[in-house]
Amino acid sequence: MKYVLVTGGVVSGLGKGVTASSIGLLLKACGLRVTSIKIDPYLNTDAGTMSPVEHGEVFVLDDGGEVDLDLGNYERFLDIKLTRDNNITTGKIYQDVIDRERRGDYLGKTVQVVPHITDAIQEWIERVAQIPVDGESGPADVCVIELGGTIGDIESMPFIEALGQFSYRVGSHNFCLIHVSLVPVLNVVGEQKTKPTQHSVRGLRCLGLTPHLIACRSTTALEENVKTKVSQFCHVQKENIITLYDVSNIWHIPLLLRDQKAHEAIFKVLNLQGLTREPELEEWTSRAEICDMLHEPVRIAMVGKYTRLSDAYLSVIKALVHASVARGKKLFVDWVPAGDLEDATAKENPDAYKAAWKLLKGADGVLVPGGFGDRGVQGKILAAKYAREKRIPFLGICLGMQIAVIEFARSVLGLKDANSTEFDPNTKNPCVIFMPEGSTTHMGATMRLGSRRTYFQSTECKSAKLYGNKRFIDERHRHRYEVNPEMVARLENAGLSFTGKDETGQRMEIVELRNHPYFIGVQFHPEFKSRPGKPSALFIGLIAAACGQLDAFLPGSESKRNIPNGPANDMSQRNIPYGASNDMPQRNIPNGASNHMFQAACGQLESFFQGSETKRNVPNGAAKAYQNGAATKLANRPQDSAYSIFNGMHL
């Protein structure tokens, strides 16, 4: 087994997770099997009880593990399925060591950080690295390990010591260290400064680790004299100094690594020269380039509780990007704080109230993601009501599904006090109730977690068609409350269809509204299994509906083209609502489509390559989109922060 360790210095938030994911993808493209481990030095045993505002979203794995969001990056880039043990925390390690001590495994010895904690860390890494995560038998060839935090943090010291010992334990040709550091540009001076990187590498050496490669984060590519200086003062060969500058989207990062021969430098350290091929990233390259070329906008209103931090809904944003690129559309997400839609805000802050409703009414589609607690719930209910009554495409995830059911019960059934027992334990009409097996005393890992099976009740519903008319699907869950089965009959008689249920038929998994362009709520989280080349079916459906293309997109609706699962989409013969352009054919992309099919699917390249402004229907040759009520030129959007900004969010 070969190991690649990624560490970070100077400041946090440099993009170590994206760097580790990109390194893994590059090695996989060279023919190696890759697995990943994320080390988080915090004391929590997992991320399940952390606030999304403080630490970003909680990513859920197939086995129910609630883990750091970087594991989502690993799964999306590498198309693998990790386990809860692929996320190591200080809490897990100390709990493991204490459990061993209580069992008497240490035979009365004094339990100490060295050697007991450090040995436990090394044993955990070696054990987890052997677990296959790509669907094949046997262990992977390379394990990419990311150490969270910044070099010099007190909490990460045991891990630094353990990894230093580990590098000697596995041997010099089985261990490669890549250090991600910041090379800032001071506006006053206007030159790239290497001193922070020098100090970071010096600190790393003092702790017993020596980097083989240095990945320098900067706004622009490193100048040659800067590379020479870093090489000289950090004792790393110049060709092993990699520059990771700001790009338009993070899908370019593996390409930056490839172009600078990072894989060859890694192979030289790991003694893999001649055993691998040149990286095959043609489809990945096409996807990254197509993403930059898209200009026809689709606007999705994200009505949530944590709208000030995009990382709180990171997987949802990624899934929207995957789907919009697959449909050939430029994604714009308008963040709508759910609380700002409520009547109380109209009195307390009229400007915020008007701004929130303006964004909601200007969107092509509405998405209400998951969440906990009652803050902003009434605003989410109002958003669902607006989408239902105005026939705007709507997707509700987890809590988003539950509030859609509550809104329907209130507005259609006339049950004004219909509610969830999470928000009103004494409601007379509980549409959503606490799960029987849930715990009311413990927070961590007590929900319905991980991959669970959903059975479609009909093959004629939109969700079944979007999933390819399968009899059942497996999606990941994270919830404590569910639709009250005693209310189902009344809701269905009024026009709400529960088209997906669990194996018992008592748990409602998918709800749809009949006679609506697209109104779907799901109890599971489809965003966790979305991949750049395999977008989530329900997100594809939302984007297609928001562009007025859903009828042509669904299987069986037309048969003008002979592309599997990709019916014809004769836009010129249909009335396209929501401002969608009807001068460009939009096509479906089957999962796993080849590179040329992916390019054709977006239906955009001819107009760009031929330079035809009339085909693009863009005035003055510059695409315009509206964000927060103001027109902005897409060509001038910023490209800063952690690798890229996409409509003000990290891609």
JSON list of C-alpha atoms in Angstrom, two decimals, residues 194 222-234 236 238 241:
[
{"chain": "A", "resi": 194, "resn": "THR", "atom": "CA", "xyz": [7.08, 33.22, 0.14]},
{"chain": "A", "resi": 222, "resn": "LEU", "atom": "CA", "xyz": [3.77, 31.36, -9.34]},
{"chain": "A", "resi": 223, "resn": "GLU", "atom": "CA", "xyz": [6.50, 33.33, -11.05]},
{"chain": "A", "resi": 224, "resn": "GLU", "atom": "CA", "xyz": [9.69, 31.40, -11.84]},
{"chain": "A", "resi": 225, "resn": "ASN", "atom": "CA", "xyz": [11.80, 33.38, -9.39]},
{"chain": "A", "resi": 226, "resn": "VAL", "atom": "CA", "xyz": [9.23, 32.69, -6.66]},
{"chain": "A", "resi": 227, "resn": "LYS", "atom": "CA", "xyz": [9.38, 28.95, -7.40]},
{"chain": "A", "resi": 228, "resn": "THR", "atom": "CA", "xyz": [13.15, 29.10, -7.21]},
{"chain": "A", "resi": 229, "resn": "LYS", "atom": "CA", "xyz": [13.00, 30.87, -3.87]},
{"chain": "A", "resi": 230, "resn": "VAL", "atom": "CA", "xyz": [10.52, 28.36, -2.39]},
{"chain": "A", "resi": 231, "resn": "SER", "atom": "CA", "xyz": [12.66, 25.50, -3.64]},
{"chain": "A", "resi": 232, "resn": "GLN", "atom": "CA", "xyz": [15.83, 26.99, -2.18]},
{"chain": "A", "resi": 233, "resn": "PHE", "atom": "CA", "xyz": [14.49, 27.83, 1.28]},
{"chain": "A", "resi": 234, "resn": "CYS", "atom": "CA", "xyz": [12.19, 24.79, 1.68]},
{"chain": "A", "resi": 236, "resn": "VAL", "atom": "CA", "xyz": [12.22, 20.85, -2.29]},
{"chain": "A", "resi": 238, "resn": "LYS", "atom": "CA", "xyz": [11.80, 23.11, -8.17]},
{"chain": "A", "resi": 241, "resn": "ILE", "atom": "CA", "xyz": [6.73, 23.09, -6.47]}
]
